[in-house]
A tleap script that builds the chain and sets N, CA, C and O, in Angstrom:
source leaprc.protein.ff14SB
mol = sequence {
  NVAL MET ALA ASN SER ARG VAL LYS HIE ASP
  THR ILE ALA PHE SER ALA ALA VAL SER ALA
  CYS ALA SER ALA GLY GLU TRP GLU SER ALA
  ILE GLN VAL PHE SER VAL THR ALA GLN SER
  ALA VAL GLN PRO ASN THR ILE LEU PHE ASN
  ALA SER ILE SER ALA CYS GLU LYS GLY GLY
  ALA TRP LYS HIE ALA LEU CYS PHE ILE GLY
  VAL MET VAL GLN SER THR VAL ALA LEU ASN
  THR VAL THR LEU ASN ALA GLY ILE SER ALA
  CYS GLU LYS CYS GLU GLN TRP GLU ARG SER
  LEU GLY LEU LEU LYS MET MET GLN SER ASP
  GLY LEU VAL PRO ASP PHE ILE SER TYR SER
  CALA
}
set mol.1.N position { 18.041 -8.048 -1.566 }
set mol.1.CA position { 18.452 -6.947 -1.025 }
set mol.1.C position { 18.088 -6.861 0.932 }
set mol.1.O position { 19.016 -6.443 1.624 }
set mol.2.N position { 17.052 -7.180 1.488 }
set mol.2.CA position { 17.436 -7.410 2.984 }
set mol.2.C position { 17.792 -8.528 2.771 }
set mol.2.O position { 18.758 -8.717 3.509 }
set mol.3.N position { 17.456 -9.997 1.804 }
set mol.3.CA position { 18.102 -10.930 2.031 }
set mol.3.C position { 19.344 -11.447 2.921 }
set mol.3.O position { 19.471 -12.293 3.806 }
set mol.4.N position { 20.096 -10.645 2.345 }
set mol.4.CA position { 21.888 -11.014 2.785 }
set mol.4.C position { 22.335 -10.063 3.758 }
set mol.4.O position { 23.428 -10.125 4.322 }
set mol.5.N position { 21.323 -9.037 3.973 }
set mol.5.CA position { 22.403 -8.181 5.318 }
set mol.5.C position { 22.139 -9.048 6.685 }
set mol.5.O position { 21.571 -10.086 7.027 }
set mol.6.N position { 22.687 -8.280 7.094 }
set mol.6.CA position { 23.016 -8.532 8.683 }
set mol.6.C position { 21.594 -7.729 9.762 }
set mol.6.O position { 21.710 -7.701 10.987 }
set mol.7.N position { 20.429 -7.182 9.094 }
set mol.7.CA position { 19.328 -6.145 9.350 }
set mol.7.C position { 18.765 -7.387 10.361 }
set mol.7.O position { 18.777 -8.586 10.084 }
set mol.8.N position { 18.474 -7.019 11.095 }
set mol.8.CA position { 17.379 -7.994 11.784 }
set mol.8.C position { 15.862 -7.803 11.105 }
set mol.8.O position { 15.179 -6.779 11.137 }
set mol.9.N position { 15.559 -8.979 10.531 }
set mol.9.CA position { 14.241 -8.886 9.103 }
set mol.9.C position { 12.973 -9.041 10.203 }
set mol.9.O position { 12.604 -10.188 10.456 }
set mol.10.N position { 12.313 -7.930 10.850 }
set mol.10.CA position { 11.275 -7.121 10.900 }
set mol.10.C position { 10.347 -6.449 10.495 }
set mol.10.O position { 10.846 -5.749 9.614 }
set mol.11.N position { 8.976 -6.140 10.605 }
set mol.11.CA position { 8.653 -5.387 10.019 }
set mol.11.C position { 8.567 -4.327 9.831 }
set mol.11.O position { 7.950 -3.793 8.910 }
set mol.12.N position { 9.467 -3.584 11.080 }
set mol.12.CA position { 10.224 -2.059 11.035 }
set mol.12.C position { 10.845 -2.056 9.920 }
set mol.12.O position { 10.419 -1.451 8.937 }
set mol.13.N position { 11.662 -2.565 9.931 }
set mol.13.CA position { 12.618 -3.260 8.921 }
set mol.13.C position { 12.500 -3.158 7.438 }
set mol.13.O position { 13.026 -2.552 6.505 }
set mol.14.N position { 11.654 -3.949 7.636 }
set mol.14.CA position { 11.210 -3.952 6.019 }
set mol.14.C position { 9.875 -2.878 5.188 }
set mol.14.O position { 9.465 -2.776 4.032 }
set mol.15.N position { 9.521 -2.189 6.572 }
set mol.15.CA position { 8.325 -1.149 6.210 }
set mol.15.C position { 9.324 0.301 5.696 }
set mol.15.O position { 8.953 1.118 4.853 }
set mol.16.N position { 10.650 0.342 6.447 }
set mol.16.CA position { 11.306 1.261 6.237 }
set mol.16.C position { 12.246 1.232 4.839 }
set mol.16.O position { 12.519 2.219 4.155 }
set mol.17.N position { 12.708 -0.286 4.572 }
set mol.17.CA position { 13.295 -0.446 3.180 }
set mol.17.C position { 12.333 -0.178 1.995 }
set mol.17.O position { 12.699 0.481 1.022 }
set mol.18.N position { 10.881 -0.797 2.124 }
set mol.18.CA position { 9.966 -0.095 1.661 }
set mol.18.C position { 9.511 1.528 1.516 }
set mol.18.O position { 9.277 1.932 0.377 }
set mol.19.N position { 9.406 2.295 2.447 }
set mol.19.CA position { 9.586 3.734 2.560 }
set mol.19.C position { 10.714 4.326 1.806 }
set mol.19.O position { 10.515 5.260 1.028 }
set mol.20.N position { 12.200 3.690 2.054 }
set mol.20.CA position { 12.762 4.803 1.742 }
set mol.20.C position { 12.931 4.133 -0.215 }
set mol.20.O position { 12.944 5.025 -1.063 }
set mol.21.N position { 13.005 3.153 -0.546 }
set mol.21.CA position { 12.448 2.725 -1.899 }
set mol.21.C position { 11.462 4.344 -2.338 }
set mol.21.O position { 11.813 5.370 -2.922 }
set mol.22.N position { 10.234 3.943 -1.769 }
set mol.22.CA position { 9.522 4.985 -2.131 }
set mol.22.C position { 10.035 6.499 -2.415 }
set mol.22.O position { 9.528 7.285 -3.215 }
set mol.23.N position { 10.678 6.629 -1.936 }
set mol.23.CA position { 11.634 8.215 -1.618 }
set mol.23.C position { 11.707 8.127 -2.894 }
set mol.23.O position { 11.047 8.605 -3.816 }
set mol.24.N position { 12.687 7.382 -2.818 }
set mol.24.CA position { 13.766 7.271 -4.331 }
set mol.24.C position { 13.566 7.291 -5.705 }
set mol.24.O position { 14.255 7.451 -6.712 }
set mol.25.N position { 11.733 6.955 -5.265 }
set mol.25.CA position { 10.830 6.806 -6.698 }
set mol.25.C position { 11.357 5.582 -7.228 }
set mol.25.O position { 11.575 5.408 -8.427 }
set mol.26.N position { 11.715 4.082 -5.631 }
set mol.26.CA position { 11.412 3.290 -6.659 }
set mol.26.C position { 10.845 1.989 -6.545 }
set mol.26.O position { 11.486 0.950 -6.381 }
set mol.27.N position { 9.046 2.151 -6.683 }
set mol.27.CA position { 8.720 1.549 -6.900 }
set mol.27.C position { 8.708 0.201 -6.795 }
set mol.27.O position { 8.732 -0.584 -5.847 }
set mol.28.N position { 8.661 0.093 -8.082 }
set mol.28.CA position { 9.114 -1.378 -8.393 }
set mol.28.C position { 10.602 -2.711 -7.355 }
set mol.28.O position { 10.656 -3.929 -7.185 }
set mol.29.N position { 11.438 -1.614 -6.981 }
set mol.29.CA position { 12.097 -1.819 -5.673 }
set mol.29.C position { 11.363 -2.252 -4.170 }
set mol.29.O position { 11.856 -3.150 -3.487 }
set mol.30.N position { 10.682 -1.840 -3.932 }
set mol.30.CA position { 9.726 -1.155 -2.957 }
set mol.30.C position { 8.745 -2.889 -3.000 }
set mol.30.O position { 8.607 -3.584 -1.993 }
set mol.31.N position { 8.187 -3.264 -4.397 }
set mol.31.CA position { 7.415 -4.061 -4.102 }
set mol.31.C position { 8.135 -5.714 -3.874 }
set mol.31.O position { 7.692 -6.637 -3.190 }
set mol.32.N position { 9.654 -5.655 -4.902 }
set mol.32.CA position { 10.926 -6.801 -4.555 }
set mol.32.C position { 11.140 -6.414 -2.532 }
set mol.32.O position { 11.648 -7.370 -1.946 }
set mol.33.N position { 10.973 -5.816 -2.084 }
set mol.33.CA position { 11.254 -5.605 -0.751 }
set mol.33.C position { 10.509 -6.480 0.038 }
set mol.33.O position { 10.873 -7.257 0.921 }
set mol.34.N position { 8.780 -6.086 -0.683 }
set mol.34.CA position { 7.546 -6.473 0.194 }
set mol.34.C position { 7.511 -8.103 0.066 }
set mol.34.O position { 7.025 -8.864 0.903 }
set mol.35.N position { 8.286 -8.559 -1.464 }
set mol.35.CA position { 8.289 -9.422 -1.637 }
set mol.35.C position { 9.054 -10.998 -1.209 }
set mol.35.O position { 8.954 -12.159 -1.607 }
set mol.36.N position { 10.028 -10.091 0.067 }
set mol.36.CA position { 11.207 -10.576 0.373 }
set mol.36.C position { 10.382 -10.857 1.676 }
set mol.36.O position { 10.921 -11.505 2.572 }
set mol.37.N position { 9.195 -10.434 1.812 }
set mol.37.CA position { 8.625 -11.400 3.404 }
set mol.37.C position { 7.836 -12.533 3.608 }
set mol.37.O position { 7.663 -13.226 4.611 }
set mol.38.N position { 7.219 -12.619 2.043 }
set mol.38.CA position { 7.304 -14.370 2.086 }
set mol.38.C position { 8.214 -14.806 2.089 }
set mol.38.O position { 7.984 -15.994 2.311 }
set mol.39.N position { 9.401 -14.647 1.968 }
set mol.39.CA position { 10.608 -15.864 2.539 }
set mol.39.C position { 11.317 -15.918 3.410 }
set mol.39.O position { 12.331 -16.600 3.559 }
set mol.40.N position { 10.584 -14.819 4.399 }
set mol.40.CA position { 10.520 -15.052 5.969 }
set mol.40.C position { 9.969 -15.110 6.457 }
set mol.40.O position { 8.807 -15.189 6.059 }
set mol.41.N position { 10.397 -15.130 8.262 }
set mol.41.CA position { 9.000 -15.301 9.096 }
set mol.41.C position { 8.428 -14.387 9.243 }
set mol.41.O position { 7.488 -14.423 10.037 }
set mol.42.N position { 8.814 -12.890 8.385 }
set mol.42.CA position { 8.057 -11.662 8.751 }
set mol.42.C position { 6.685 -11.131 8.121 }
set mol.42.O position { 6.634 -10.652 6.988 }
set mol.43.N position { 5.320 -11.292 9.163 }
set mol.43.CA position { 3.567 -11.715 8.821 }
set mol.43.C position { 4.058 -9.861 8.470 }
set mol.43.O position { 4.658 -9.069 9.197 }
set mol.44.N position { 3.571 -9.708 7.257 }
set mol.44.CA position { 3.036 -7.962 6.669 }
set mol.44.C position { 2.275 -7.244 7.722 }
set mol.44.O position { 1.483 -7.988 8.301 }
set mol.45.N position { 2.282 -5.968 8.157 }
set mol.45.CA position { 0.739 -5.588 8.757 }
set mol.45.C position { 0.334 -4.868 7.963 }
set mol.45.O position { 0.247 -5.010 6.744 }
set mol.46.N position { -0.070 -3.654 8.918 }
set mol.46.CA position { -0.870 -2.809 8.321 }
set mol.46.C position { 0.201 -1.802 7.942 }
set mol.46.O position { 0.211 -1.587 6.730 }
set mol.47.N position { 1.071 -1.149 8.611 }
set mol.47.CA position { 1.985 -0.522 8.443 }
set mol.47.C position { 3.279 -0.819 6.426 }
set mol.47.O position { 3.549 -0.207 5.393 }
set mol.48.N position { 3.592 -2.240 7.164 }
set mol.48.CA position { 4.424 -2.514 5.644 }
set mol.48.C position { 3.267 -2.289 4.311 }
set mol.48.O position { 3.585 -1.581 3.356 }
set mol.49.N position { 2.147 -2.856 4.367 }
set mol.49.CA position { 0.996 -2.885 3.396 }
set mol.49.C position { 0.775 -1.309 3.092 }
set mol.49.O position { 0.814 -0.879 1.940 }
set mol.50.N position { 0.541 -0.484 4.215 }
set mol.50.CA position { 0.143 0.790 3.889 }
set mol.50.C position { 1.472 1.494 3.215 }
set mol.50.O position { 1.146 2.429 2.485 }
set mol.51.N position { 2.731 1.293 3.278 }
set mol.51.CA position { 3.779 1.722 2.645 }
set mol.51.C position { 4.389 1.177 1.402 }
set mol.51.O position { 4.954 1.871 0.556 }
set mol.52.N position { 4.234 -0.135 1.351 }
set mol.52.CA position { 3.938 -0.661 -0.255 }
set mol.52.C position { 2.477 -0.054 -1.221 }
set mol.52.O position { 2.183 -0.463 -2.344 }
set mol.53.N position { 1.965 0.657 -0.689 }
set mol.53.CA position { 0.629 1.123 -1.488 }
set mol.53.C position { 1.180 2.458 -1.966 }
set mol.53.O position { 1.206 2.889 -3.118 }
set mol.54.N position { 1.632 3.044 -0.802 }
set mol.54.CA position { 2.119 4.535 -0.863 }
set mol.54.C position { 3.122 4.580 -2.184 }
set mol.54.O position { 3.108 5.525 -2.973 }
set mol.55.N position { 4.095 3.295 -2.331 }
set mol.55.CA position { 5.232 3.577 -3.266 }
set mol.55.C position { 4.433 3.549 -4.668 }
set mol.55.O position { 4.502 4.303 -5.638 }
set mol.56.N position { 3.474 2.145 -4.362 }
set mol.56.CA position { 3.095 2.526 -5.577 }
set mol.56.C position { 1.844 3.577 -6.259 }
set mol.56.O position { 1.770 3.652 -7.486 }
set mol.57.N position { 1.132 4.165 -5.611 }
set mol.57.CA position { 0.790 5.636 -5.364 }
set mol.57.C position { 1.774 6.731 -6.200 }
set mol.57.O position { 1.687 7.405 -7.226 }
set mol.58.N position { 2.779 6.488 -5.110 }
set mol.58.CA position { 4.035 7.636 -5.915 }
set mol.58.C position { 4.231 7.271 -7.473 }
set mol.58.O position { 4.190 8.139 -8.345 }
set mol.59.N position { 4.456 5.847 -7.753 }
set mol.59.CA position { 4.797 5.402 -9.086 }
set mol.59.C position { 4.392 5.137 -10.288 }
set mol.59.O position { 4.750 4.479 -11.265 }
set mol.60.N position { 3.258 6.060 -9.847 }
set mol.60.CA position { 1.489 6.030 -10.690 }
set mol.60.C position { 1.133 4.395 -11.354 }
set mol.60.O position { 0.689 4.102 -12.464 }
set mol.61.N position { 1.627 3.263 -9.881 }
set mol.61.CA position { 0.707 1.952 -10.344 }
set mol.61.C position { 0.036 1.844 -9.889 }
set mol.61.O position { 0.440 1.740 -8.731 }
set mol.62.N position { -1.107 1.756 -9.914 }
set mol.62.CA position { -2.552 1.541 -9.222 }
set mol.62.C position { -2.979 0.454 -9.026 }
set mol.62.O position { -3.578 0.119 -8.004 }
set mol.63.N position { -2.652 -0.482 -10.283 }
set mol.63.CA position { -3.230 -2.085 -10.507 }
set mol.63.C position { -2.546 -2.323 -9.109 }
set mol.63.O position { -3.230 -2.648 -8.140 }
set mol.64.N position { -1.102 -2.145 -9.017 }
set mol.64.CA position { -0.412 -2.692 -7.670 }
set mol.64.C position { -0.853 -2.210 -6.605 }
set mol.64.O position { -0.378 -2.687 -5.574 }
set mol.65.N position { -1.590 -1.436 -6.513 }
set mol.65.CA position { -1.936 -0.620 -5.318 }
set mol.65.C position { -3.202 -1.208 -4.841 }
set mol.65.O position { -3.458 -1.398 -3.653 }
set mol.66.N position { -4.064 -1.515 -5.936 }
set mol.66.CA position { -5.730 -2.404 -6.135 }
set mol.66.C position { -4.868 -3.869 -5.332 }
set mol.66.O position { -5.345 -4.034 -4.209 }
set mol.67.N position { -4.029 -4.653 -5.582 }
set mol.67.CA position { -3.890 -5.664 -6.030 }
set mol.67.C position { -3.538 -5.950 -4.118 }
set mol.67.O position { -4.171 -6.828 -3.530 }
set mol.68.N position { -2.364 -4.986 -3.285 }
set mol.68.CA position { -2.595 -4.765 -2.080 }
set mol.68.C position { -3.885 -4.805 -1.536 }
set mol.68.O position { -4.411 -5.795 -1.026 }
set mol.69.N position { -4.316 -3.821 -1.649 }
set mol.69.CA position { -5.629 -3.538 -0.887 }
set mol.69.C position { -6.830 -5.069 -1.240 }
set mol.69.O position { -7.980 -5.217 -0.827 }
set mol.70.N position { -6.218 -5.759 -1.897 }
set mol.70.CA position { -6.886 -6.517 -2.283 }
set mol.70.C position { -6.208 -8.086 -1.550 }
set mol.70.O position { -7.022 -8.958 -1.249 }
set mol.71.N position { -5.031 -8.277 -1.362 }
set mol.71.CA position { -4.274 -8.520 -0.356 }
set mol.71.C position { -4.937 -8.522 1.268 }
set mol.71.O position { -5.532 -9.380 1.920 }
set mol.72.N position { -4.608 -7.429 1.487 }
set mol.72.CA position { -5.204 -7.367 2.827 }
set mol.72.C position { -6.990 -7.521 3.528 }
set mol.72.O position { -7.406 -7.614 4.683 }
set mol.73.N position { -7.741 -7.485 2.063 }
set mol.73.CA position { -9.100 -7.967 2.221 }
set mol.73.C position { -8.654 -9.290 2.512 }
set mol.73.O position { -8.593 -9.790 3.635 }
set mol.74.N position { -8.322 -9.872 1.337 }
set mol.74.CA position { -8.391 -11.414 2.149 }
set mol.74.C position { -7.355 -11.807 3.189 }
set mol.74.O position { -6.903 -12.919 2.915 }
set mol.75.N position { -6.847 -11.310 4.231 }
set mol.75.CA position { -5.860 -11.487 4.919 }
set mol.75.C position { -6.741 -11.097 5.823 }
set mol.75.O position { -7.821 -10.542 5.620 }
set mol.76.N position { -6.191 -11.439 6.958 }
set mol.76.CA position { -6.201 -10.661 8.756 }
set mol.76.C position { -6.156 -9.380 8.672 }
set mol.76.O position { -7.329 -9.058 8.862 }
set mol.77.N position { -5.364 -8.127 8.458 }
set mol.77.CA position { -4.301 -7.226 8.159 }
set mol.77.C position { -5.437 -6.955 8.021 }
set mol.77.O position { -6.355 -7.685 7.647 }
set mol.78.N position { -5.459 -5.438 8.438 }
set mol.78.CA position { -6.485 -4.891 8.959 }
set mol.78.C position { -6.829 -3.575 8.074 }
set mol.78.O position { -6.232 -2.659 8.640 }
set mol.79.N position { -7.468 -3.096 7.026 }
set mol.79.CA position { -7.343 -1.772 6.796 }
set mol.79.C position { -7.671 -0.716 7.624 }
set mol.79.O position { -8.292 -0.966 8.657 }
set mol.80.N position { -7.227 0.924 7.234 }
set mol.80.CA position { -6.489 1.780 7.736 }
set mol.80.C position { -7.703 3.065 6.787 }
set mol.80.O position { -8.431 2.641 5.889 }
set mol.81.N position { -7.707 4.098 7.065 }
set mol.81.CA position { -8.202 5.483 6.507 }
set mol.81.C position { -6.387 5.659 5.223 }
set mol.81.O position { -6.572 5.925 4.035 }
set mol.82.N position { -5.049 5.480 5.708 }
set mol.82.CA position { -4.214 5.996 5.167 }
set mol.82.C position { -3.957 4.670 4.024 }
set mol.82.O position { -3.194 4.684 3.058 }
set mol.83.N position { -4.748 3.680 4.427 }
set mol.83.CA position { -4.307 2.441 3.459 }
set mol.83.C position { -5.657 2.852 2.063 }
set mol.83.O position { -5.398 2.996 0.869 }
set mol.84.N position { -6.842 2.942 2.618 }
set mol.84.CA position { -7.350 3.325 1.394 }
set mol.84.C position { -7.566 4.971 0.651 }
set mol.84.O position { -8.225 5.482 -0.255 }
set mol.85.N position { -6.721 5.309 1.515 }
set mol.85.CA position { -6.250 7.056 1.066 }
set mol.85.C position { -5.569 7.080 0.330 }
set mol.85.O position { -5.828 7.792 -0.641 }
set mol.86.N position { -4.128 6.216 0.357 }
set mol.86.CA position { -2.936 5.448 -0.660 }
set mol.86.C position { -3.707 4.832 -2.107 }
set mol.86.O position { -3.230 5.093 -3.212 }
set mol.87.N position { -4.564 4.250 -1.997 }
set mol.87.CA position { -5.322 3.429 -2.476 }
set mol.87.C position { -6.047 4.689 -3.626 }
set mol.87.O position { -5.943 4.556 -4.846 }
set mol.88.N position { -6.526 5.479 -3.194 }
set mol.88.CA position { -7.586 6.690 -3.682 }
set mol.88.C position { -6.568 7.376 -4.585 }
set mol.88.O position { -6.775 7.535 -5.788 }
set mol.89.N position { -5.569 7.738 -4.022 }
set mol.89.CA position { -4.522 9.211 -4.818 }
set mol.89.C position { -4.278 7.973 -5.838 }
set mol.89.O position { -4.616 8.189 -7.002 }
set mol.90.N position { -3.782 6.823 -5.566 }
set mol.90.CA position { -2.940 6.354 -6.918 }
set mol.90.C position { -4.020 6.163 -7.756 }
set mol.90.O position { -3.653 6.445 -8.897 }
set mol.91.N position { -4.690 5.965 -7.745 }
set mol.91.CA position { -6.336 5.666 -8.855 }
set mol.91.C position { -6.015 6.810 -9.010 }
set mol.91.O position { -5.053 6.975 -9.761 }
set mol.92.N position { -6.546 7.847 -8.498 }
set mol.92.CA position { -6.732 9.395 -9.263 }
set mol.92.C position { -5.528 10.453 -9.676 }
set mol.92.O position { -5.622 11.625 -10.042 }
set mol.93.N position { -4.380 9.631 -9.486 }
set mol.93.CA position { -3.441 9.932 -10.363 }
set mol.93.C position { -2.935 9.217 -11.843 }
set mol.93.O position { -2.011 9.340 -12.647 }
set mol.94.N position { -4.299 8.300 -11.630 }
set mol.94.CA position { -4.313 7.547 -12.969 }
set mol.94.C position { -5.539 7.706 -13.846 }
set mol.94.O position { -5.938 7.092 -14.836 }
set mol.95.N position { -6.024 8.777 -13.123 }
set mol.95.CA position { -7.606 9.297 -13.725 }
set mol.95.C position { -8.316 7.455 -13.775 }
set mol.95.O position { -8.717 6.902 -14.799 }
set mol.96.N position { -8.300 7.112 -12.994 }
set mol.96.CA position { -9.213 6.071 -12.543 }
set mol.96.C position { -10.061 6.239 -11.304 }
set mol.96.O position { -9.966 5.840 -10.144 }
set mol.97.N position { -11.189 7.201 -12.184 }
set mol.97.CA position { -11.882 8.102 -10.852 }
set mol.97.C position { -12.851 7.629 -10.159 }
set mol.97.O position { -13.416 7.911 -9.103 }
set mol.98.N position { -12.962 6.535 -11.291 }
set mol.98.CA position { -14.176 4.945 -10.676 }
set mol.98.C position { -13.915 4.220 -9.665 }
set mol.98.O position { -14.563 4.038 -8.634 }
set mol.99.N position { -12.640 3.691 -10.105 }
set mol.99.CA position { -12.409 2.886 -9.184 }
set mol.99.C position { -12.072 3.996 -7.089 }
set mol.99.O position { -12.618 3.904 -5.990 }
set mol.100.N position { -11.043 4.760 -7.600 }
set mol.100.CA position { -11.058 6.036 -6.073 }
set mol.100.C position { -12.170 6.079 -5.050 }
set mol.100.O position { -12.129 5.904 -3.833 }
set mol.101.N position { -13.621 6.482 -6.221 }
set mol.101.CA position { -15.272 5.972 -5.534 }
set mol.101.C position { -15.683 4.825 -5.069 }
set mol.101.O position { -16.751 4.783 -4.458 }
set mol.102.N position { -14.909 3.664 -5.271 }
set mol.102.CA position { -15.029 2.675 -4.968 }
set mol.102.C position { -14.691 2.318 -3.572 }
set mol.102.O position { -15.369 1.669 -2.775 }
set mol.103.N position { -13.009 3.094 -3.345 }
set mol.103.CA position { -12.717 2.571 -2.320 }
set mol.103.C position { -12.857 3.521 -1.141 }
set mol.103.O position { -12.501 3.444 0.035 }
set mol.104.N position { -13.595 4.588 -1.964 }
set mol.104.CA position { -14.065 6.103 -0.729 }
set mol.104.C position { -15.433 5.139 -0.609 }
set mol.104.O position { -16.194 5.760 0.133 }
set mol.105.N position { -15.955 4.108 -0.950 }
set mol.105.CA position { -16.988 3.292 -0.540 }
set mol.105.C position { -17.250 2.519 0.333 }
set mol.105.O position { -18.060 2.311 1.236 }
set mol.106.N position { -15.962 1.948 -0.359 }
set mol.106.CA position { -15.366 0.635 1.021 }
set mol.106.C position { -15.096 1.308 2.087 }
set mol.106.O position { -15.152 0.566 3.068 }
set mol.107.N position { -14.785 2.552 2.391 }
set mol.107.CA position { -14.160 3.291 3.396 }
set mol.107.C position { -15.387 3.403 4.354 }
set mol.107.O position { -15.422 3.260 5.576 }
set mol.108.N position { -16.140 3.626 3.686 }
set mol.108.CA position { -17.466 4.307 4.651 }
set mol.108.C position { -18.105 2.451 5.073 }
set mol.108.O position { -18.257 1.757 6.079 }
set mol.109.N position { -18.239 2.369 4.050 }
set mol.109.CA position { -18.715 -0.018 4.260 }
set mol.109.C position { -17.778 -0.099 5.364 }
set mol.109.O position { -18.389 -0.239 6.423 }
set mol.110.N position { -16.724 -0.067 5.484 }
set mol.110.CA position { -16.395 -0.573 6.484 }
set mol.110.C position { -16.075 0.524 7.905 }
set mol.110.O position { -15.157 0.534 8.725 }
set mol.111.N position { -16.977 1.167 7.775 }
set mol.111.CA position { -17.019 1.894 9.061 }
set mol.111.C position { -15.533 2.885 9.529 }
set mol.111.O position { -14.959 3.116 10.593 }
set mol.112.N position { -15.345 3.248 8.205 }
set mol.112.CA position { -13.871 4.222 8.345 }
set mol.112.C position { -14.505 5.523 8.302 }
set mol.112.O position { -15.689 5.809 8.125 }
set mol.113.N position { -13.302 6.397 8.532 }
set mol.113.CA position { -14.209 7.760 8.593 }
set mol.113.C position { -13.210 8.901 7.414 }
set mol.113.O position { -12.124 9.311 7.825 }
set mol.114.N position { -13.579 9.216 6.344 }
set mol.114.CA position { -12.960 9.667 5.200 }
set mol.114.C position { -12.778 10.778 5.535 }
set mol.114.O position { -13.634 11.629 5.774 }
set mol.115.N position { -11.292 10.901 5.598 }
set mol.115.CA position { -11.031 12.394 6.244 }
set mol.115.C position { -10.876 13.411 4.590 }
set mol.115.O position { -11.354 13.237 3.469 }
set mol.116.N position { -9.839 14.623 5.271 }
set mol.116.CA position { -9.462 15.591 3.775 }
set mol.116.C position { -9.353 15.196 3.007 }
set mol.116.O position { -10.052 15.245 1.995 }
set mol.117.N position { -7.659 14.208 3.389 }
set mol.117.CA position { -7.264 13.103 1.956 }
set mol.117.C position { -8.223 12.501 0.957 }
set mol.117.O position { -8.360 12.680 -0.254 }
set mol.118.N position { -9.070 11.455 2.151 }
set mol.118.CA position { -9.982 11.080 1.128 }
set mol.118.C position { -10.693 12.315 0.302 }
set mol.118.O position { -10.271 12.490 -0.841 }
set mol.119.N position { -11.532 13.017 0.686 }
set mol.119.CA position { -11.972 13.549 -0.580 }
set mol.119.C position { -11.269 14.855 -1.028 }
set mol.119.O position { -11.852 15.907 -0.765 }
set mol.120.N position { -10.560 14.885 -1.414 }
set mol.120.CA position { -9.224 15.496 -1.779 }
set mol.120.C position { -8.611 15.190 -2.677 }
set mol.120.O position { -8.440 16.060 -3.531 }
set mol.121.N position { -8.196 14.263 -2.829 }
set mol.121.CA position { -7.179 13.621 -3.977 }
set mol.121.C position { -8.521 13.097 -5.174 }
set mol.121.O position { -8.223 12.543 -6.233 }
savepdb mol mol.pdb
quit
C-alpha cells in the first residue's frame, strides 16, 4: 500500500493510514498497513499500535487486538489507557467479558488509571 508511494514513511504516516482504514471499516487493510512497518525503518510506537488495536476493535477482531497488545507487552512500546480501552472494547463487542476483565486488571496492575470508557465497555 504505502510501499509504492512517495509518502515519507514514519509513524505519523502509518498511523494516519491505519486510522483511515479503520474509519472505512477495513480492519484487515489496517493490519496490512501495520505489517509494512516491519519492512521499513519505522519502529511502531504507542500511537500506531493504538490505531491498529482500534481498527481491530471496530472490525470485531478481538483476537488480533489482543495479539497487538501482546506484542506491545513483549516489546519496549508502552501501553496506556487508550491501548487497553480499545482492547477491552474489542473483547466486549465479541462477548469476551473474561478477557475484558483481564485487560482491566492489567491496566490496574500496570499503574494505569481506568476511566469512564474502561468501565463502560
